[in-house]
Every structure is written in C-alpha cells, then in structure tokens.
CSV table of C-alpha atoms in Angstrom, one decimal:
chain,number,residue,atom,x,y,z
E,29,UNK,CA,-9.0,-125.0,-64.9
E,30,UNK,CA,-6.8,-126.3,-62.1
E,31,UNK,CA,-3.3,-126.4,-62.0
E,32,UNK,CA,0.0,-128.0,-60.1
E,33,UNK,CA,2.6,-126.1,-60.0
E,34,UNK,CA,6.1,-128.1,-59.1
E,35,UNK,CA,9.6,-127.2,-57.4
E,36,UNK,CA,11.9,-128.8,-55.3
E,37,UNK,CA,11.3,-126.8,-52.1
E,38,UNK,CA,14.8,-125.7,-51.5
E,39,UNK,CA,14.9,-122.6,-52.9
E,40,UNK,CA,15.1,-119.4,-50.4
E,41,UNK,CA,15.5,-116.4,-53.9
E,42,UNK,CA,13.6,-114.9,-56.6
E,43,UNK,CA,12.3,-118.6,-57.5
E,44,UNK,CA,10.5,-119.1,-54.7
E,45,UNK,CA,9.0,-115.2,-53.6
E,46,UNK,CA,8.1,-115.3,-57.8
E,47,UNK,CA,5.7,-119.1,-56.9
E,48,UNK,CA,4.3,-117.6,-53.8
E,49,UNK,CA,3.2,-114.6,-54.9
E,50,UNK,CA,2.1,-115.7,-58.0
E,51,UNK,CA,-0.3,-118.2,-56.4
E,52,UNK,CA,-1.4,-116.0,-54.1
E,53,UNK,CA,-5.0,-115.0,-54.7
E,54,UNK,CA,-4.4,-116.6,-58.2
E,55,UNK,CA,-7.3,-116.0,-60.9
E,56,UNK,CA,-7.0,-120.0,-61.9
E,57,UNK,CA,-7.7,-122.6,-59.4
E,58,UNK,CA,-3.7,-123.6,-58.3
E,59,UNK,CA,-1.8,-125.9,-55.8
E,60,UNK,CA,1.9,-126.3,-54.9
E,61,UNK,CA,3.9,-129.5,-54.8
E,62,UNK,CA,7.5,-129.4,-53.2
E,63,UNK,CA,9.5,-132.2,-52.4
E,64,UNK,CA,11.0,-131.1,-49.3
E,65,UNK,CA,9.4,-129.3,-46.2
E,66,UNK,CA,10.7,-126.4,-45.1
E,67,UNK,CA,10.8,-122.3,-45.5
E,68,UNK,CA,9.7,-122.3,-48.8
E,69,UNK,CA,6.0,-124.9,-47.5
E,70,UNK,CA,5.8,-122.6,-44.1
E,71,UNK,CA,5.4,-119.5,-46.7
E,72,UNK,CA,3.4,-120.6,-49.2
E,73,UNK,CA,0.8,-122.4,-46.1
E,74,UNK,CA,1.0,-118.5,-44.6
E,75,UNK,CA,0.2,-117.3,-48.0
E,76,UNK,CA,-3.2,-119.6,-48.3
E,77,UNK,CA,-1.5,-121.4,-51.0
E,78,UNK,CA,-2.5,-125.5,-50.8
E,79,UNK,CA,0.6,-127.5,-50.6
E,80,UNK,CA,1.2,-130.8,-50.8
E,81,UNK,CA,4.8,-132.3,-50.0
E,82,UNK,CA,5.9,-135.6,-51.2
E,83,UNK,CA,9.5,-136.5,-50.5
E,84,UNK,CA,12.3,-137.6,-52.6
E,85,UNK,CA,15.3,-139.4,-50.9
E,86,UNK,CA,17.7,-138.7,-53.9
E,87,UNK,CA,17.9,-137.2,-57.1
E,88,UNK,CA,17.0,-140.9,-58.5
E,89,UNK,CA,14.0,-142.2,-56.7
E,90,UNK,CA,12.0,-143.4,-59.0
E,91,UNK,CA,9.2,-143.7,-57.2
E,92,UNK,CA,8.7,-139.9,-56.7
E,93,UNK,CA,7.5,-139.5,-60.6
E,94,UNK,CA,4.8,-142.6,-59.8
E,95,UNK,CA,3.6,-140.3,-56.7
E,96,UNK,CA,3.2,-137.4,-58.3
E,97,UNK,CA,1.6,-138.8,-61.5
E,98,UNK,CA,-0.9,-140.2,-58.9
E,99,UNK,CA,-1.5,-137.0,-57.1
E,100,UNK,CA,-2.4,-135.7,-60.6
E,101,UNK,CA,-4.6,-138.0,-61.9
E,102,UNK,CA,-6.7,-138.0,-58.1
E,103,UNK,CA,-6.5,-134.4,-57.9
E,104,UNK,CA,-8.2,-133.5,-60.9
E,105,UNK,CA,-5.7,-131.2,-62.4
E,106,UNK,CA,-6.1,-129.5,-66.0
E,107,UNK,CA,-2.2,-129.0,-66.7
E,108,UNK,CA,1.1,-129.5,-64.7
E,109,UNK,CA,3.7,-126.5,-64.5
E,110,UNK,CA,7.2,-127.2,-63.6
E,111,UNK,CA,9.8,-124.6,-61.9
E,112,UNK,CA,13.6,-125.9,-61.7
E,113,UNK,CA,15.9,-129.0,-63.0
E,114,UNK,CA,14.5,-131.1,-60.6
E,115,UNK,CA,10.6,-130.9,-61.3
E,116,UNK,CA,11.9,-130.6,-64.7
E,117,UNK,CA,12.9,-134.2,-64.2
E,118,UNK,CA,10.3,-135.7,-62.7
E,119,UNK,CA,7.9,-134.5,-64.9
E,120,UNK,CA,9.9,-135.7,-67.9
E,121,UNK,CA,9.8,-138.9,-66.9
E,122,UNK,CA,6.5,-139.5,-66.9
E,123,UNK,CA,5.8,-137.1,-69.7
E,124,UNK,CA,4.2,-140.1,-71.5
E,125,UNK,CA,1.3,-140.9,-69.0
E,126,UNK,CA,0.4,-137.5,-68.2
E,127,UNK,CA,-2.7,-136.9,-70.5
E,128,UNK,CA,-2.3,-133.2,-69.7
E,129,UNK,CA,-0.4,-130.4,-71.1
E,130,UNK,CA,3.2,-129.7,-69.4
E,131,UNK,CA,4.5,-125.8,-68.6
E,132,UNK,CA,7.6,-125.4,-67.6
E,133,UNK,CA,8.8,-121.5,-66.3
E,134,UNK,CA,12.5,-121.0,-67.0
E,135,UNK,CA,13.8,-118.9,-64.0
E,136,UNK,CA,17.6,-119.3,-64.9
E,137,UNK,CA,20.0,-119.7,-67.3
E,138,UNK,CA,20.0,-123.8,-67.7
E,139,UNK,CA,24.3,-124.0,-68.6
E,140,UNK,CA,24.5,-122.4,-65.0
E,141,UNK,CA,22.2,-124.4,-63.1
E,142,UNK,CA,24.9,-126.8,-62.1
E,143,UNK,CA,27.8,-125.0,-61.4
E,144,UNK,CA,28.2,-126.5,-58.4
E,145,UNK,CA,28.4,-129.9,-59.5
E,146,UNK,CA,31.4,-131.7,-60.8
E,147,UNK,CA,31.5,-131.1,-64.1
E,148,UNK,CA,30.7,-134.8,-65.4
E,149,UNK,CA,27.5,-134.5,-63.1
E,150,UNK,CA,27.1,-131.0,-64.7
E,151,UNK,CA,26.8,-131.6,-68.3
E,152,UNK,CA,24.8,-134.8,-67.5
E,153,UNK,CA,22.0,-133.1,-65.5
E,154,UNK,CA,22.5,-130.0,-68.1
E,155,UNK,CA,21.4,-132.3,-71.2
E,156,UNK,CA,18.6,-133.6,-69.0
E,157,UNK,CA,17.2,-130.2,-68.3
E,158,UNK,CA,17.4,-129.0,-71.7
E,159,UNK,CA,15.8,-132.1,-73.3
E,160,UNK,CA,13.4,-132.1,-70.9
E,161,UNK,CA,12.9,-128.2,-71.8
E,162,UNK,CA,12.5,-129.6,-75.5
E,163,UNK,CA,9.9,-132.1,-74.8
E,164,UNK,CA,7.9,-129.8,-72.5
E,165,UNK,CA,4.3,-128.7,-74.4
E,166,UNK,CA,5.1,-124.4,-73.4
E,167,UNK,CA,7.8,-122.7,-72.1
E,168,UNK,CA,8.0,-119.2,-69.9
E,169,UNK,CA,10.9,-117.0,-70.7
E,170,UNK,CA,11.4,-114.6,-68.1
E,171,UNK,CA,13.3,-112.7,-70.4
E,172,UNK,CA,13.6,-112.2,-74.0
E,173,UNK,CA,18.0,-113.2,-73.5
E,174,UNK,CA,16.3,-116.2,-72.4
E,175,UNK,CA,13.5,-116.9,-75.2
E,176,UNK,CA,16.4,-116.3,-77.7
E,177,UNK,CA,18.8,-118.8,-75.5
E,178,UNK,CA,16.0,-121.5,-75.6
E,179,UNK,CA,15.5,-121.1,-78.9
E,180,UNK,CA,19.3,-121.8,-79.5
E,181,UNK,CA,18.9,-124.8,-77.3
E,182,UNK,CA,16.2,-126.3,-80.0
E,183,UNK,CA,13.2,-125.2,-78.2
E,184,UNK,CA,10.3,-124.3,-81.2
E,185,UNK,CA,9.7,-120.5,-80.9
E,186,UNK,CA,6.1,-120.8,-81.1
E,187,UNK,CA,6.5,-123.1,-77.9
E,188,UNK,CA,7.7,-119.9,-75.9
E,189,UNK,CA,5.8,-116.9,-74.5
E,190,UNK,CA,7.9,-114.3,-73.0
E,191,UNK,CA,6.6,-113.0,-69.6
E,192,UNK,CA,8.1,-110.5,-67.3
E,193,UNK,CA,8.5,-111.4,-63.5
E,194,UNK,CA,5.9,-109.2,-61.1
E,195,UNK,CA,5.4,-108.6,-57.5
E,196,UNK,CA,2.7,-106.8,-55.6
E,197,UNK,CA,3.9,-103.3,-55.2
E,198,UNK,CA,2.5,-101.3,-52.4
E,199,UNK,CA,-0.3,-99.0,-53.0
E,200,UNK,CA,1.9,-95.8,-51.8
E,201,UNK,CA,5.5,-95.5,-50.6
E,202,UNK,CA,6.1,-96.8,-47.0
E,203,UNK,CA,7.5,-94.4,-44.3
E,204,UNK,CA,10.1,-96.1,-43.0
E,205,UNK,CA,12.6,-93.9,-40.6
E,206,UNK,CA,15.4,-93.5,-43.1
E,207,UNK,CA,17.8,-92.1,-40.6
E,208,UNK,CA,17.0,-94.7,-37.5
E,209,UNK,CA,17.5,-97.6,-40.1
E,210,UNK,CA,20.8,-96.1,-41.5
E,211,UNK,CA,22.1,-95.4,-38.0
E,212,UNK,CA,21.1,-98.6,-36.2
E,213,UNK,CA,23.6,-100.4,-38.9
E,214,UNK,CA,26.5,-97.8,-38.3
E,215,UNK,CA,26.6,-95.3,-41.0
E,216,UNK,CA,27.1,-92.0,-40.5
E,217,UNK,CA,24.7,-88.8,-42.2
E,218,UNK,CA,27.5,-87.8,-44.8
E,219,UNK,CA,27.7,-91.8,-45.8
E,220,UNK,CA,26.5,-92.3,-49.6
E,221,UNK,CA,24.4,-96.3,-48.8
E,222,UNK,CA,24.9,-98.5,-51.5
E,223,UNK,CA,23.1,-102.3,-50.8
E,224,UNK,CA,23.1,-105.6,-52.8
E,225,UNK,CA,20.4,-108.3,-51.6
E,226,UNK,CA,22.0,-112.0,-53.4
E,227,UNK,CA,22.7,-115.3,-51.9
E,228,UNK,CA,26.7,-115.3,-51.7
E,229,UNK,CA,27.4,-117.4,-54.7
E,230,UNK,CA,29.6,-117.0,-57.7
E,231,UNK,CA,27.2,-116.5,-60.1
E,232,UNK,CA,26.1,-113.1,-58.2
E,233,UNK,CA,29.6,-111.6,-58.5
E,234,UNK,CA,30.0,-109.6,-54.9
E,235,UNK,CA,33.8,-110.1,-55.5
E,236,UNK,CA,34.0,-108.2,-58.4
E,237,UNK,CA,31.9,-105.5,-56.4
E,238,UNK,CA,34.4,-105.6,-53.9
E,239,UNK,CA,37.0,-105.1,-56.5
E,240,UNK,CA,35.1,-102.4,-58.1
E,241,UNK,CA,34.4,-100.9,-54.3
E,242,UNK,CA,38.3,-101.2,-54.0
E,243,UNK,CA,39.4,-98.6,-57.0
E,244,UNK,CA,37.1,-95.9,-56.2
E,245,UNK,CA,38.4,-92.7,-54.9
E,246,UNK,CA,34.6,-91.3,-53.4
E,247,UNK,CA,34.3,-91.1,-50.0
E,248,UNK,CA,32.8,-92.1,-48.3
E,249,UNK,CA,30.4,-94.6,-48.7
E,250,UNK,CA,28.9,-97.8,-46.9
E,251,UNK,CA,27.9,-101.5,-48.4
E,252,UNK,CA,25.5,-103.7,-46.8
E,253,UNK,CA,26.3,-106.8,-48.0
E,254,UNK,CA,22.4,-108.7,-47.6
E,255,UNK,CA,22.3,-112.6,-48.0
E,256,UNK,CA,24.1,-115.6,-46.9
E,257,UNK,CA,26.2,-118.3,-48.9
E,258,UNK,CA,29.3,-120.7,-49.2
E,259,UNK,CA,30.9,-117.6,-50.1
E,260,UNK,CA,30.9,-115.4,-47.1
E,261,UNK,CA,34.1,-116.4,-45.2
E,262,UNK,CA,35.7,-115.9,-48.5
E,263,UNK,CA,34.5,-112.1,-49.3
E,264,UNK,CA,34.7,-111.2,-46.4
E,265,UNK,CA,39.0,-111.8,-46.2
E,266,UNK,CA,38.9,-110.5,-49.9
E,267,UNK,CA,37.1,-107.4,-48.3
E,268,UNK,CA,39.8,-107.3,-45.4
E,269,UNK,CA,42.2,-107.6,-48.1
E,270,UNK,CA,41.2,-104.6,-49.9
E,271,UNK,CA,40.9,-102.8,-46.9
E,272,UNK,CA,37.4,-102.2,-47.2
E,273,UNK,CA,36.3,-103.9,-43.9
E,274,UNK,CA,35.2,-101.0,-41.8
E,275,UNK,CA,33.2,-100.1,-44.9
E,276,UNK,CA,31.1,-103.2,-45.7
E,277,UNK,CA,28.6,-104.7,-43.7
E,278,UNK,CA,28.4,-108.4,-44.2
E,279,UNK,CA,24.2,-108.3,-42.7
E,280,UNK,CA,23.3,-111.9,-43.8
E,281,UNK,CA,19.8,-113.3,-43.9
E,282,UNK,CA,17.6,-110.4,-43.0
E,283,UNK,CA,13.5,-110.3,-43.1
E,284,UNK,CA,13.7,-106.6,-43.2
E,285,UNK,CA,15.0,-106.4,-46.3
E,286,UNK,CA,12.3,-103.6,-47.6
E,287,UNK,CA,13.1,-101.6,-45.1
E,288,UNK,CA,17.0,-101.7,-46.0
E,289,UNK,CA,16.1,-101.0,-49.3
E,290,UNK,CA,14.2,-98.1,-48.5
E,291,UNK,CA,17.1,-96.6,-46.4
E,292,UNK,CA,19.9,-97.1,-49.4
E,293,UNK,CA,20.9,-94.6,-51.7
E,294,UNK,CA,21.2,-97.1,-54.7
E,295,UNK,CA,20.7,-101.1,-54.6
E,296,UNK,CA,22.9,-103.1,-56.8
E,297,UNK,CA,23.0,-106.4,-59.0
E,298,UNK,CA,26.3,-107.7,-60.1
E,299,UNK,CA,25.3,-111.2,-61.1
E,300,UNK,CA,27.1,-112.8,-64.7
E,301,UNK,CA,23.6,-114.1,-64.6
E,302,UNK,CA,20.0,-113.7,-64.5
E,303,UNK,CA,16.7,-113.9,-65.9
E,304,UNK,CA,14.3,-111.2,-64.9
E,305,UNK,CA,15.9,-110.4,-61.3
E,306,UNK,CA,12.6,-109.8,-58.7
E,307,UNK,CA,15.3,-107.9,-56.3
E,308,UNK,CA,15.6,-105.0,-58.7
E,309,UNK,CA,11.2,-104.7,-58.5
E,310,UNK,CA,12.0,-104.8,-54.6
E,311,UNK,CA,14.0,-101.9,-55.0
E,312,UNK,CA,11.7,-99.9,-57.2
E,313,UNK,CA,9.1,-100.6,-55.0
E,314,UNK,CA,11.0,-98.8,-52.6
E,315,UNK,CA,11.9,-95.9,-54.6
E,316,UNK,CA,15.4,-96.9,-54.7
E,317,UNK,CA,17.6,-96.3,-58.0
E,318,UNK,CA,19.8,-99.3,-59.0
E,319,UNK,CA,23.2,-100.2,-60.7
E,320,UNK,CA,22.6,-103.4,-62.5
E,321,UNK,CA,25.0,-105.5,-65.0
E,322,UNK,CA,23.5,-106.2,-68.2
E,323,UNK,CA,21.8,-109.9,-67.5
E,324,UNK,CA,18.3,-111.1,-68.4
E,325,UNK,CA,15.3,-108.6,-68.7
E,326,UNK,CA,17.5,-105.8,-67.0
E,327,UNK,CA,17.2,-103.4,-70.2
E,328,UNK,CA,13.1,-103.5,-69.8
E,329,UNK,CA,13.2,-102.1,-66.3
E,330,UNK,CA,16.3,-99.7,-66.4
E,331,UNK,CA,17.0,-96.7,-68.3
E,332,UNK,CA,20.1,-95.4,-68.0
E,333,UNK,CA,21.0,-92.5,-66.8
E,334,UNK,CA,17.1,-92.1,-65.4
E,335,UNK,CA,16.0,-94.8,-63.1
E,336,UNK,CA,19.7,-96.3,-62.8
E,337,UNK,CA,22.8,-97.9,-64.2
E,338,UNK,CA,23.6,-100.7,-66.7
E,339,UNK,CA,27.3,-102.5,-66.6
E,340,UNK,CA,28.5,-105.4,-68.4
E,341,UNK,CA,29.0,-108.6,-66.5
E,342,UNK,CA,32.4,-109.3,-64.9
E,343,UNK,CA,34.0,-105.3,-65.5
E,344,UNK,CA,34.6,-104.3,-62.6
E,345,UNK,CA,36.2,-101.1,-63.5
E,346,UNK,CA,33.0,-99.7,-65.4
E,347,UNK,CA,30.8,-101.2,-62.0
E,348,UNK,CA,33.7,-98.2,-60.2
E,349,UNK,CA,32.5,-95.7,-63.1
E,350,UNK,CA,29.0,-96.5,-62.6
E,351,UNK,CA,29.5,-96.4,-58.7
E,352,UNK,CA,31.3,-93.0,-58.7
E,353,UNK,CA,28.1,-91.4,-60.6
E,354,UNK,CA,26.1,-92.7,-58.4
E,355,UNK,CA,27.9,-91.2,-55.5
E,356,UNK,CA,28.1,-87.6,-57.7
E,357,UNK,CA,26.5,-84.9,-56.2
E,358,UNK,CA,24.8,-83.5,-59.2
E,359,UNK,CA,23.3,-86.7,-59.5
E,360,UNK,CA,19.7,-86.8,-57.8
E,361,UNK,CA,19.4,-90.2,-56.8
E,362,UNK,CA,15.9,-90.1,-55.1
E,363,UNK,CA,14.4,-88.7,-58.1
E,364,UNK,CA,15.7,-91.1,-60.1
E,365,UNK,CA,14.2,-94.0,-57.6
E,366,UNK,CA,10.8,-92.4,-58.0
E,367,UNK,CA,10.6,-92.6,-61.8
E,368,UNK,CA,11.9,-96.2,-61.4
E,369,UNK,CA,9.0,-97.0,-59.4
E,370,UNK,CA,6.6,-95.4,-61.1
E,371,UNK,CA,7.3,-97.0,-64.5
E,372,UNK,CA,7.9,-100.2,-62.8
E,373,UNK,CA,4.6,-100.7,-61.0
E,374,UNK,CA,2.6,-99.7,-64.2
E,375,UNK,CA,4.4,-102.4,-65.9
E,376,UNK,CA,5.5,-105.5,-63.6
E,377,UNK,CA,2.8,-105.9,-61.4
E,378,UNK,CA,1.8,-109.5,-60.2
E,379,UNK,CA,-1.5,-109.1,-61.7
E,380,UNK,CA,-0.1,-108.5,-65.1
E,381,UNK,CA,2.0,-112.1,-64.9
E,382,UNK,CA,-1.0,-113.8,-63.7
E,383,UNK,CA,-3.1,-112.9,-66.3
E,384,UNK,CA,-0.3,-113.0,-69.2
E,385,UNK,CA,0.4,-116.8,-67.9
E,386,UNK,CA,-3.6,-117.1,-67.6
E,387,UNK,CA,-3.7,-116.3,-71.3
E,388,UNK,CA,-1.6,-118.7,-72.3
E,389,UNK,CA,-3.0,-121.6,-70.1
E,390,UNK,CA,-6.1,-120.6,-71.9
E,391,UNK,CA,-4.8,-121.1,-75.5
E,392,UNK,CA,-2.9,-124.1,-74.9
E,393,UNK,CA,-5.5,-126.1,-73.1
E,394,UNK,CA,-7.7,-125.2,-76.3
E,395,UNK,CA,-5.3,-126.9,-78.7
E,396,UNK,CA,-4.8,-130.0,-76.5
C-alpha cells in the first residue's frame, strides 16, 4: 500500500501539525504533495516525510490536475488522500482518470472554509467542495458534529468513518521552569495565567474572550494572547478599549508554545468553529486544564467540571462564568490538568489515528 496525501502547503494550524505527524513514522508507505514551498515542506522534509511540490499559479490552472494525475500514475500509488478545498479540487477534477480510490479528511467545517472570500466566490467554491466531498470514494470525520453535518450535505453514511485527531504525547511530563517562563513574560506570583494558542481570525472568537475578560470581577489574572492574524491590530484597540491592555499579552507566532502551555493555569478555545481542535491535546499534554466552547469533538476530550470547561459558541457572559471558576480557589486546577492528560493520552494518541485510518485504507482498497 502506498499512498499520496494532498494539501495546498499554506496552512501554518492544526491541519498541517495533524499531516506531519501523522506521516511521520507512518505504518503504510506515504508521501506528501503541496503546491507551494514553504514552512509547512521545510517541516515535513525535517520530519523524514518525502515531499514533492508542484506549483499552481492560480486557483484555475488546469494544468496542476494533469501533473499530479501524472505523478500518481509514475509513482505507483495505491490510493490518493486529499486535505483542504483546494486538493479537494484538483482531485475532483480528475476523479475520472484516477483508477484508484479517493480519501478525503475533513479538518473544518466546509460553509466556513471561505469566509474570507466575497460571498459570490464563497458559495461557488462552497458547492465545489461539497460536491467534490460527495463524489469522493471515503470520508474522515474528525468529529462526530462533523460525520452528522456531512451526512446533511448528502454524503452516504456508510462513506464516513469517524476518527479522532492524535498527536505524540510525551512519555512523562516535561520540567519546564514554571516560574522563569511566567516571569520572563511579566506576570507576577499571585497572577491566575490563562492562554489561547489560535491564528487571529474571526472564526476563533478572541473578541468575544476579550469581552468575556472585560466583565469579570477576579483579579487578577493575565492572558497571553499566542498566534498571529489579520486580526491583531484590531483586538488589540478592542483590548485597549476595555481597558484590559496591561493585562493581555499579544505574544504572536511563538515555537515555544509547549512550554507556555505548561506555565498556564488553564488554556482556552473560543472558536464558533472546529473539528477535533489538536491545541486542546497540546494542552493536555501539558497537564494544563482547559475552557473550551462546545465545537467539534470537544465533548470526547472534556468533562466538565474534571479536566475543564464547556461554553457555548459566541456567549461571552457564560465564557466570564466559566473563567471566574477557573480562577476560584477551591478549584484545583492542576489536578484537573492531570486527569485531562491522563485520559487524553490513553485515547488520542497518533498511533491510534494511524492505525484507525490504516483500517479503513485496508477495507476500502479490498472493495475497489
């Protein structure tokens, strides 16, 4: 079995850690395809991964499909998996000439992907994706929100496994210094550390946070703000606004973002939108407790009340509530991190998504 995974080569999140690591030391014989150099190549070559780029000057080069459909044919591949609208494309349009079966891994919610665009260009590229989604021989739901919404879409149900995201979890808890890491980015001993690691878009929903931030009456606290965006300038007047400037950090792109885990009381996801988020196994993996709106596979990874908060998307007055708890001092935060990453890293482990997705490889490849 030998297989070509596909994505655009952009992508700097959860997408791109989820391709690298799960193709790193993979049990099936696999190769990346991007269609841009850049971080995303440099990682995946570090991680041992083969990669192949082959560029695409726009959205509709044509000629891209031909290449790739080439590349396929030479390199001997058993089956073709897509990740993202774009691969999404490419492979739909020369679905017909393949002669092998087609996976496609569902990372995000596909009404969302284009949010960016103008809407005309939104719902054009949005029927695309899902019709390509449709055509598609399997799907992988990284949530069961998500197997539900595809079904919705007109995906067949028995065209969709449901798998869990995974990372590779370290054996025992790293020893970071807690105190040097928490006083190098200016907070004090009393300060109760709250951090968010998300790109600065809408979709992640820091301004509601700052809202949320805004009404509580604990004190005091810190927020480092990790990731960069479009967004920034923006939150960061809304955080002036509120008054909450000399209590957010605004850290952006940082490679140390275990270790700034680690030294946070209680990591945080505020998106109106995910699918299974990797950040939250990040934090587990660090023994850190999190406060997480109800998106994706949340509700699999976080009990409340033991290993963390759930909050509905967009309130940002039960995000204060969940917040002030946090921040209580009969609540024992660090004992609530260690359960979380205990249950996590019997349950979401890379090893397990590589050989669920193995599985399924398997079966389908039989039947074609």
């Amino acid at each position: 079995m030998k297989v070509l995974h596909i994505i655009s080569g952009g992508e700097t999140g959860g997408s791109k850690k989820h391709l690298v690591q799960l193709l790193t030391n993979s049990p099936v014989e696999a190769e990346l395809l991007l269609l841009t150099e850049g971080a995303f190549a440099e990682d995946a070559r570090k991680a041992g991964i083969p990669v192949t780029v082959i560029g695409q000057s726009s959205r509709f080069d044509r000629s891209t499909g031909k290449k790739i459909l080439s590349f396929l044919k030479i390199g001997g591949f058993s089956l073709v998996h897509s990740h993202g609208a774009r691969a999404n494309f490419l492979i739909n349009s020369i679905y017909k000439k393949l002669g092998m079966p087609w996976f496609i891994t569902v990372h995000s919610d596909p009404t969302l992907d284009f949010l960016h665009q103008p809407k005309p260009l939104a719902k054009i590229f949005t029927m695309l994706n899902q019709r390509a989604m449709r055509r598609a021989d399997h799907l992988f739901a990284v949530s069961e929100k998500f197997k539900d919404m595809l079904i919705q879409m007109g995906v067949e149900p028995k065209k969709i496994t449901s798998v869990f995201n995974g990372i590779n979890f370290h054996k025992t808890l790293p020893a970071f210094d807690k105190q040097a890491i928490r006083e190098s980015l200016g907070a004090h001993p009393e300060d109760f550390v709250f951090a968010i690691v998300a790109r600065l878009h809408p979709v992640k929903g820091h301004d509601i946070l700052l809202e949320a931030f805004a009404k509580t009456g604990k004190a005091p606290w810190k927020l480092w703000v990790i990731g960069e965006g479009d967004l920034r300038m923006k939150l960061e007047q809304q955080a002036e606004k509120l008054g909450l400037q000399d209590r957010v950090a605004f850290l952006g792109k940082r490679d140390d973002v275990d270790e700034l885990l680690y030294a946070a009381d209680v990591s945080l996801l505020t998106s109106h939108s995910e699918s299974f988020p990797l950040v939250l196994l990040e934090s587990a993996d660090m023994a850190t407790p999190v406060i997480s709106t109800n998106v994706g596979g949340v509700p699999a990874l976080v009990d409340p009340g033991k290993t963390g908060w759930i909050v509905e998307p967009g309130r940002a007055d039960a995000l204060m509530y969940a917040i002030e708890q946090a921040m209580d001092t009969a609540t024992d935060t660090e004992e609530m991190g260690h359960q979380l990453r205990s249950f996590a890293k019997e349950r979401f482990s890379n090893e397990n998504l590589q050989r669920d997705i193995h599985t399924v490889y398997s079966k389908v490849l039989k039947v074609n």
